[in-house]
């Protein structure tokens, strides 16, 4: 047999590519071989995709995979299975592991575990500072030059609050077109903070987390990025004021990008009245007006992309009284549904816009070759098939993630990922990871 005839072939029939009219897509080996109506392919596995939307594989800029060190909440294997189940073909693995991913050795370990998992590409994020301590730059160059080829650096979970360290980091990564992804949280303004500072925190008597704590760091960092001529990316934007600052920085032509999480597009601090720590997250859930501003900014492109901030925690760290509970919520397996619900079903984004914000843009920010590409002949077959008409009540007990801290439990959401393909190989079939 010739090498070509040995290639795995899959024919996706009648899918709506980016919400367009029904079309067929032929996958051959690792690539898209043809796209258009009326394709035939003898001997190919055929998937009847009538009514399904075909999207490029999703890319997450912000995933906590927890390995090494907190394998009780997630591993690279369970986290990437969850990612595939959610339609993702690539994730960026955050650096706040134990040990911290602040050396070439640790990022290479995570990268290797990702390759072994086979469920999606794992691109490690390197820490900006040693031990996330904010005092001394980590070995950014060595992490970039390692097999992991780190491009995105972040102390996420902590803010790089020292302006001189931030400046030096921006200067350092400029040499290789890297980007600093900032967790914007002024530490002194948020000491002991438990939730958004506002009417609800006043009523509940919980220590508040002012919007200004996020906004003051963003204002400083966009100015620093402009001064240095380097790239800054703002993690999990959560306030209307942050949106204004990003809009202003972009109007100046500065190299500033930003992400928003699905939960900040849907949930508000009203939910904290339940005192259920599943709603405790960093940055905190904000107000209705913030949610509105975030949705509009994602629609008009001020916010570049959706990033999950998938933050798995074991039940003993979440099923406790509010002040003692860990911050964070899982999100990989519900992201597409939440974005459909908040952005597509509301008419704010069409499917092409969603693909831009959940695949092309995050891949471009992370400089991920082969991901976030159009669904077109010759391109890598990283694809997601999605049923937008499906409706189901979220039940985390069936999740691929090792953790269960989903704020959507019991909520009816639209949509279901039926298939995910990573370079032509199905990682999810009929809704089940392979
Ligand atoms: N987003 C979260 O609420 N938690 C994150 C880190 C963080 O605190 O940002 C985590 O690692 O659990």
Tab-separated table of C-alpha atoms in Angstrom, residues 72-420:
chain	number	residue	atom	x	y	z
A	72	UNK	CA	-5.480	15.140	43.827
A	73	UNK	CA	-7.332	17.930	41.977
A	74	UNK	CA	-6.189	17.357	38.374
A	75	UNK	CA	-3.423	15.770	36.309
A	76	UNK	CA	-2.217	16.575	32.839
A	77	UNK	CA	-4.084	13.473	31.662
A	78	UNK	CA	-7.423	14.216	33.368
A	79	UNK	CA	-7.216	17.930	32.555
A	80	UNK	CA	-6.492	17.353	28.880
A	81	UNK	CA	-9.321	14.776	28.672
A	82	UNK	CA	-11.597	17.446	30.142
A	83	UNK	CA	-10.252	19.919	27.603
A	84	UNK	CA	-10.944	17.550	24.695
A	85	UNK	CA	-14.435	16.884	26.066
A	86	UNK	CA	-14.980	20.643	25.980
A	87	UNK	CA	-13.849	20.901	22.343
A	88	UNK	CA	-10.279	22.074	23.026
A	89	UNK	CA	-7.269	20.945	20.996
A	90	UNK	CA	-4.700	23.050	22.881
A	91	UNK	CA	-4.347	24.447	26.377
A	92	UNK	CA	-1.801	26.645	28.103
A	93	UNK	CA	-0.884	25.090	31.450
A	94	UNK	CA	-0.483	27.670	34.209
A	95	UNK	CA	2.698	27.804	36.248
A	96	UNK	CA	1.328	27.745	39.833
A	97	UNK	CA	2.163	24.086	40.351
A	98	UNK	CA	4.301	22.438	43.092
A	99	UNK	CA	7.118	22.897	42.264
A	100	UNK	CA	6.351	26.108	40.405
A	101	UNK	CA	7.020	25.976	36.653
A	102	UNK	CA	9.854	28.487	36.887
A	103	UNK	CA	12.665	26.395	35.356
A	104	UNK	CA	13.308	24.693	32.036
A	105	UNK	CA	13.133	21.349	33.864
A	106	UNK	CA	9.589	21.799	35.141
A	107	UNK	CA	8.139	23.261	31.923
A	108	UNK	CA	9.703	20.404	29.957
A	109	UNK	CA	8.137	17.909	32.354
A	110	UNK	CA	4.668	19.413	31.813
A	111	UNK	CA	5.230	19.584	28.059
A	112	UNK	CA	6.272	15.928	27.968
A	113	UNK	CA	3.259	14.836	30.046
A	114	UNK	CA	1.072	16.712	27.548
A	115	UNK	CA	2.602	14.843	24.609
A	116	UNK	CA	2.035	11.553	26.400
A	117	UNK	CA	-1.613	12.372	27.168
A	118	UNK	CA	-2.469	12.720	23.489
A	119	UNK	CA	-5.747	14.523	24.186
A	120	UNK	CA	-4.623	18.004	23.262
A	121	UNK	CA	-1.495	20.073	22.845
A	122	UNK	CA	-0.171	21.310	26.180
A	123	UNK	CA	1.803	24.515	26.014
A	124	UNK	CA	3.379	25.253	29.401
A	125	UNK	CA	3.257	28.786	30.759
A	126	UNK	CA	6.443	29.754	32.610
A	127	UNK	CA	6.464	31.691	35.871
A	128	UNK	CA	7.626	35.300	35.620
A	129	UNK	CA	9.368	35.231	38.986
A	130	UNK	CA	11.113	32.548	41.008
A	131	UNK	CA	8.543	30.648	43.076
A	132	UNK	CA	5.865	33.203	42.059
A	133	UNK	CA	7.368	35.323	44.832
A	134	UNK	CA	7.558	38.492	42.758
A	135	UNK	CA	11.131	39.208	43.855
A	136	UNK	CA	13.461	37.818	41.210
A	137	UNK	CA	12.951	37.063	37.508
A	138	UNK	CA	12.729	33.354	36.701
A	139	UNK	CA	14.915	31.885	33.953
A	140	UNK	CA	12.668	33.157	31.155
A	141	UNK	CA	15.233	32.648	28.384
A	142	UNK	CA	16.028	29.068	29.407
A	143	UNK	CA	12.311	28.207	29.498
A	144	UNK	CA	11.882	29.722	26.043
A	145	UNK	CA	14.909	27.852	24.678
A	146	UNK	CA	13.797	24.537	26.241
A	147	UNK	CA	11.890	21.822	24.365
A	148	UNK	CA	8.702	23.411	25.761
A	149	UNK	CA	9.417	26.628	23.809
A	150	UNK	CA	7.663	28.831	26.366
A	151	UNK	CA	6.250	32.063	24.954
A	152	UNK	CA	3.678	33.029	27.621
A	153	UNK	CA	4.867	33.844	31.139
A	154	UNK	CA	2.612	34.420	34.120
A	155	UNK	CA	2.626	34.382	37.917
A	156	UNK	CA	-1.138	33.779	37.707
A	157	UNK	CA	-2.701	33.381	41.105
A	158	UNK	CA	-0.337	36.169	42.127
A	159	UNK	CA	0.226	39.603	40.641
A	160	UNK	CA	3.655	40.764	39.500
A	161	UNK	CA	3.158	43.838	41.645
A	162	UNK	CA	6.701	45.253	41.649
A	163	UNK	CA	6.769	47.718	38.740
A	164	UNK	CA	10.504	47.295	38.175
A	165	UNK	CA	10.239	43.491	37.985
A	166	UNK	CA	7.328	43.877	35.570
A	167	UNK	CA	9.324	46.251	33.430
A	168	UNK	CA	12.327	43.911	33.365
A	169	UNK	CA	10.131	40.942	32.442
A	170	UNK	CA	8.579	42.879	29.564
A	171	UNK	CA	12.048	43.904	28.371
A	172	UNK	CA	13.370	40.365	28.614
A	173	UNK	CA	10.609	38.623	26.637
A	174	UNK	CA	10.605	41.264	23.920
A	175	UNK	CA	13.777	39.666	22.518
A	176	UNK	CA	11.861	36.535	21.511
A	177	UNK	CA	8.351	37.973	21.037
A	178	UNK	CA	7.167	36.542	24.352
A	179	UNK	CA	4.267	37.913	26.351
A	180	UNK	CA	3.691	38.575	30.033
A	181	UNK	CA	0.195	37.478	31.115
A	182	UNK	CA	-0.593	39.540	34.178
A	183	UNK	CA	-2.890	38.545	37.026
A	184	UNK	CA	-3.962	42.107	37.789
A	185	UNK	CA	-4.537	42.332	41.526
A	186	UNK	CA	-3.004	45.040	43.680
A	187	UNK	CA	-2.073	43.005	46.769
A	188	UNK	CA	-2.461	45.670	49.458
A	189	UNK	CA	-5.917	46.665	48.210
A	190	UNK	CA	-7.086	43.055	48.359
A	191	UNK	CA	-5.627	41.825	51.652
A	192	UNK	CA	-8.117	39.362	53.124
A	193	UNK	CA	-10.611	40.096	50.328
A	194	UNK	CA	-13.349	37.497	49.931
A	195	UNK	CA	-15.590	38.823	47.167
A	196	UNK	CA	-16.327	41.844	44.976
A	197	UNK	CA	-16.460	45.105	46.944
A	198	UNK	CA	-19.931	46.578	46.549
A	199	UNK	CA	-23.488	46.490	47.814
A	200	UNK	CA	-23.521	42.707	48.310
A	201	UNK	CA	-20.224	42.589	50.249
A	202	UNK	CA	-21.491	45.398	52.481
A	203	UNK	CA	-24.705	43.502	53.129
A	204	UNK	CA	-22.962	40.160	53.794
A	205	UNK	CA	-20.139	41.674	55.841
A	206	UNK	CA	-17.449	39.982	53.741
A	207	UNK	CA	-14.208	41.845	53.018
A	208	UNK	CA	-14.464	43.457	49.594
A	209	UNK	CA	-12.193	43.384	46.574
A	210	UNK	CA	-12.415	46.741	44.838
A	211	UNK	CA	-12.483	47.052	41.052
A	212	UNK	CA	-9.673	49.587	41.436
A	213	UNK	CA	-7.341	46.816	42.645
A	214	UNK	CA	-7.569	45.235	39.189
A	215	UNK	CA	-7.757	48.456	37.208
A	216	UNK	CA	-4.778	50.204	38.822
A	217	UNK	CA	-2.461	47.322	37.847
A	218	UNK	CA	-3.830	47.219	34.291
A	219	UNK	CA	-3.329	50.989	33.928
A	220	UNK	CA	0.265	50.678	35.096
A	221	UNK	CA	1.043	47.654	32.941
A	222	UNK	CA	-0.304	48.978	29.656
A	223	UNK	CA	1.849	52.069	30.212
A	224	UNK	CA	4.871	49.879	30.923
A	225	UNK	CA	4.208	47.713	27.846
A	226	UNK	CA	3.980	50.848	25.725
A	227	UNK	CA	7.155	52.270	27.231
A	228	UNK	CA	9.110	49.072	26.642
A	229	UNK	CA	7.452	48.248	23.304
A	230	UNK	CA	6.626	44.758	24.495
A	231	UNK	CA	3.523	42.563	24.750
A	232	UNK	CA	1.306	42.398	27.816
A	233	UNK	CA	-1.748	40.170	28.107
A	234	UNK	CA	-4.274	40.741	30.890
A	235	UNK	CA	-5.709	37.588	32.445
A	236	UNK	CA	-9.385	37.213	33.389
A	237	UNK	CA	-10.662	40.780	32.993
A	238	UNK	CA	-13.572	41.258	35.362
A	239	UNK	CA	-14.653	44.906	35.549
A	240	UNK	CA	-16.182	47.537	33.261
A	241	UNK	CA	-13.332	49.878	34.197
A	242	UNK	CA	-10.765	47.298	33.030
A	243	UNK	CA	-12.549	47.176	29.686
A	244	UNK	CA	-12.241	50.980	29.358
A	245	UNK	CA	-8.505	50.787	30.055
A	246	UNK	CA	-7.912	48.040	27.481
A	247	UNK	CA	-9.972	49.956	24.926
A	248	UNK	CA	-7.869	53.058	25.584
A	249	UNK	CA	-4.568	51.156	25.360
A	250	UNK	CA	-5.608	49.539	22.082
A	251	UNK	CA	-6.645	52.934	20.658
A	252	UNK	CA	-3.009	53.975	21.197
A	253	UNK	CA	-1.811	51.014	19.141
A	254	UNK	CA	-0.037	49.383	22.109
A	255	UNK	CA	0.547	45.626	22.139
A	256	UNK	CA	-2.097	44.846	24.723
A	257	UNK	CA	-4.431	41.842	24.708
A	258	UNK	CA	-6.996	40.599	27.215
A	259	UNK	CA	-9.112	37.588	28.071
A	260	UNK	CA	-12.414	37.046	29.854
A	261	UNK	CA	-13.601	33.840	31.516
A	262	UNK	CA	-16.958	32.204	30.768
A	263	UNK	CA	-17.988	32.655	34.417
A	264	UNK	CA	-17.413	36.413	34.307
A	265	UNK	CA	-19.657	36.517	31.220
A	266	UNK	CA	-22.548	34.914	33.088
A	267	UNK	CA	-22.387	34.997	36.888
A	268	UNK	CA	-22.624	37.906	39.340
A	269	UNK	CA	-21.778	38.552	42.989
A	270	UNK	CA	-25.455	38.115	43.876
A	271	UNK	CA	-24.677	34.385	43.964
A	272	UNK	CA	-22.416	34.904	46.981
A	273	UNK	CA	-25.569	35.413	49.075
A	274	UNK	CA	-25.805	31.603	49.035
A	275	UNK	CA	-22.413	31.420	50.821
A	276	UNK	CA	-21.676	28.470	48.543
A	277	UNK	CA	-17.875	28.511	47.991
A	278	UNK	CA	-18.328	27.108	44.496
A	279	UNK	CA	-18.819	30.796	43.615
A	280	UNK	CA	-15.566	31.886	45.272
A	281	UNK	CA	-13.091	32.784	42.574
A	282	UNK	CA	-10.214	35.093	41.780
A	283	UNK	CA	-10.963	37.665	40.406
A	284	UNK	CA	-14.348	37.654	42.123
A	285	UNK	CA	-17.716	37.563	40.410
A	286	UNK	CA	-18.723	41.182	39.837
A	287	UNK	CA	-21.959	43.052	39.050
A	288	UNK	CA	-24.552	42.921	36.290
A	289	UNK	CA	-23.092	46.127	34.791
A	290	UNK	CA	-19.624	44.524	34.666
A	291	UNK	CA	-21.032	41.424	32.954
A	292	UNK	CA	-22.708	43.633	30.359
A	293	UNK	CA	-19.497	45.558	29.672
A	294	UNK	CA	-17.464	42.335	29.373
A	295	UNK	CA	-19.906	40.821	26.885
A	296	UNK	CA	-19.913	43.980	24.762
A	297	UNK	CA	-16.118	44.174	24.846
A	298	UNK	CA	-15.765	40.548	23.754
A	299	UNK	CA	-18.222	41.217	20.939
A	300	UNK	CA	-16.431	44.325	19.656
A	301	UNK	CA	-12.964	42.760	19.996
A	302	UNK	CA	-11.703	44.964	22.842
A	303	UNK	CA	-11.363	41.708	24.747
A	304	UNK	CA	-9.482	39.363	22.437
A	305	UNK	CA	-10.493	35.988	23.703
A	306	UNK	CA	-12.266	33.695	26.133
A	307	UNK	CA	-9.996	31.790	28.523
A	308	UNK	CA	-11.402	29.302	30.997
A	309	UNK	CA	-9.184	29.820	34.091
A	310	UNK	CA	-10.135	26.173	34.741
A	311	UNK	CA	-9.151	25.954	38.430
A	312	UNK	CA	-9.831	22.474	39.834
A	313	UNK	CA	-9.948	21.971	43.611
A	314	UNK	CA	-10.688	18.836	45.638
A	315	UNK	CA	-13.962	18.872	47.552
A	316	UNK	CA	-12.268	19.293	50.947
A	317	UNK	CA	-10.880	22.649	49.759
A	318	UNK	CA	-14.289	23.826	48.525
A	319	UNK	CA	-16.860	22.163	50.792
A	320	UNK	CA	-16.097	24.329	53.804
A	321	UNK	CA	-17.116	27.728	55.147
A	322	UNK	CA	-16.659	30.610	52.693
A	323	UNK	CA	-13.574	32.317	54.206
A	324	UNK	CA	-11.618	29.036	54.382
A	325	UNK	CA	-12.465	27.843	50.874
A	326	UNK	CA	-10.018	27.885	47.965
A	327	UNK	CA	-10.658	30.229	45.067
A	328	UNK	CA	-11.413	28.917	41.626
A	329	UNK	CA	-13.900	26.999	39.496
A	330	UNK	CA	-13.584	24.414	36.752
A	331	UNK	CA	-14.642	25.445	33.266
A	332	UNK	CA	-13.179	23.432	30.401
A	333	UNK	CA	-16.214	21.217	29.885
A	334	UNK	CA	-18.784	24.023	30.003
A	335	UNK	CA	-16.964	26.931	28.294
A	336	UNK	CA	-18.452	26.482	24.843
A	337	UNK	CA	-21.973	26.129	26.257
A	338	UNK	CA	-21.607	29.250	28.394
A	339	UNK	CA	-20.230	31.269	25.487
A	340	UNK	CA	-23.047	30.064	23.225
A	341	UNK	CA	-25.560	31.016	25.904
A	342	UNK	CA	-24.107	34.456	26.702
A	343	UNK	CA	-22.761	35.548	23.318
A	344	UNK	CA	-24.290	33.583	20.419
A	345	UNK	CA	-27.846	33.052	21.653
A	346	UNK	CA	-27.953	36.757	22.608
A	347	UNK	CA	-26.899	37.807	19.096
A	348	UNK	CA	-23.650	39.418	20.278
A	349	UNK	CA	-21.379	37.022	18.331
A	350	UNK	CA	-21.942	34.673	15.424
A	351	UNK	CA	-20.168	31.301	15.189
A	352	UNK	CA	-17.322	32.794	13.159
A	353	UNK	CA	-16.860	35.394	15.891
A	354	UNK	CA	-16.904	32.706	18.558
A	355	UNK	CA	-14.270	30.716	16.627
A	356	UNK	CA	-12.124	33.833	16.469
A	357	UNK	CA	-12.372	34.478	20.229
A	358	UNK	CA	-11.991	30.844	21.329
A	359	UNK	CA	-9.514	29.518	18.776
A	360	UNK	CA	-7.755	31.892	16.364
A	361	UNK	CA	-7.042	34.775	18.774
A	362	UNK	CA	-5.790	32.756	21.728
A	363	UNK	CA	-3.573	30.708	19.385
A	364	UNK	CA	-2.168	33.928	17.932
A	365	UNK	CA	-1.469	35.432	21.367
A	366	UNK	CA	0.348	32.251	22.426
A	367	UNK	CA	2.102	32.045	19.015
A	368	UNK	CA	0.885	28.447	18.681
A	369	UNK	CA	1.611	27.220	15.183
A	370	UNK	CA	-0.866	24.688	13.782
A	371	UNK	CA	-3.655	25.681	16.167
A	372	UNK	CA	-6.411	28.225	15.643
A	373	UNK	CA	-6.143	27.749	11.897
A	374	UNK	CA	-9.061	27.989	9.448
A	375	UNK	CA	-10.905	24.795	8.507
A	376	UNK	CA	-9.489	24.577	4.983
A	377	UNK	CA	-7.587	22.116	2.758
A	378	UNK	CA	-3.974	21.672	3.798
A	379	UNK	CA	-4.555	22.883	7.364
A	380	UNK	CA	-4.062	20.607	10.389
A	381	UNK	CA	-7.318	18.810	11.211
A	382	UNK	CA	-7.872	20.303	14.666
A	383	UNK	CA	-11.646	20.407	14.736
A	384	UNK	CA	-14.668	20.505	17.014
A	385	UNK	CA	-18.164	19.323	16.133
A	386	UNK	CA	-20.816	20.880	18.315
A	387	UNK	CA	-24.574	20.435	18.657
A	388	UNK	CA	-25.987	23.866	19.602
A	389	UNK	CA	-29.584	22.577	19.797
A	390	UNK	CA	-28.839	20.117	22.578
A	391	UNK	CA	-29.947	21.215	26.055
A	392	UNK	CA	-29.016	19.553	29.309
A	393	UNK	CA	-28.763	20.224	33.009
A	394	UNK	CA	-25.096	20.392	34.019
A	395	UNK	CA	-24.072	17.370	36.098
A	396	UNK	CA	-20.378	17.526	37.046
A	397	UNK	CA	-20.412	13.936	38.297
A	398	UNK	CA	-19.956	12.878	34.680
A	399	UNK	CA	-17.075	15.254	33.965
A	400	UNK	CA	-13.682	14.059	32.737
A	401	UNK	CA	-11.993	16.526	35.102
A	402	UNK	CA	-10.868	15.053	38.413
A	403	UNK	CA	-12.577	17.931	40.246
A	404	UNK	CA	-16.231	18.831	40.586
A	405	UNK	CA	-16.209	22.522	41.523
A	406	UNK	CA	-18.466	23.708	38.716
A	407	UNK	CA	-20.660	26.745	39.402
A	408	UNK	CA	-23.125	25.547	36.730
A	409	UNK	CA	-24.236	22.399	38.539
A	410	UNK	CA	-28.008	22.043	38.121
A	411	UNK	CA	-28.218	24.811	35.528
A	412	UNK	CA	-29.641	24.067	32.095
A	413	UNK	CA	-27.194	25.118	29.369
A	414	UNK	CA	-27.269	24.703	25.600
A	415	UNK	CA	-24.911	22.703	23.448
A	416	UNK	CA	-22.829	19.559	23.466
A	417	UNK	CA	-19.449	18.743	21.938
A	418	UNK	CA	-19.967	15.571	19.908
A	419	UNK	CA	-16.487	15.159	18.386
A	420	UNK	CA	-13.060	16.671	18.807
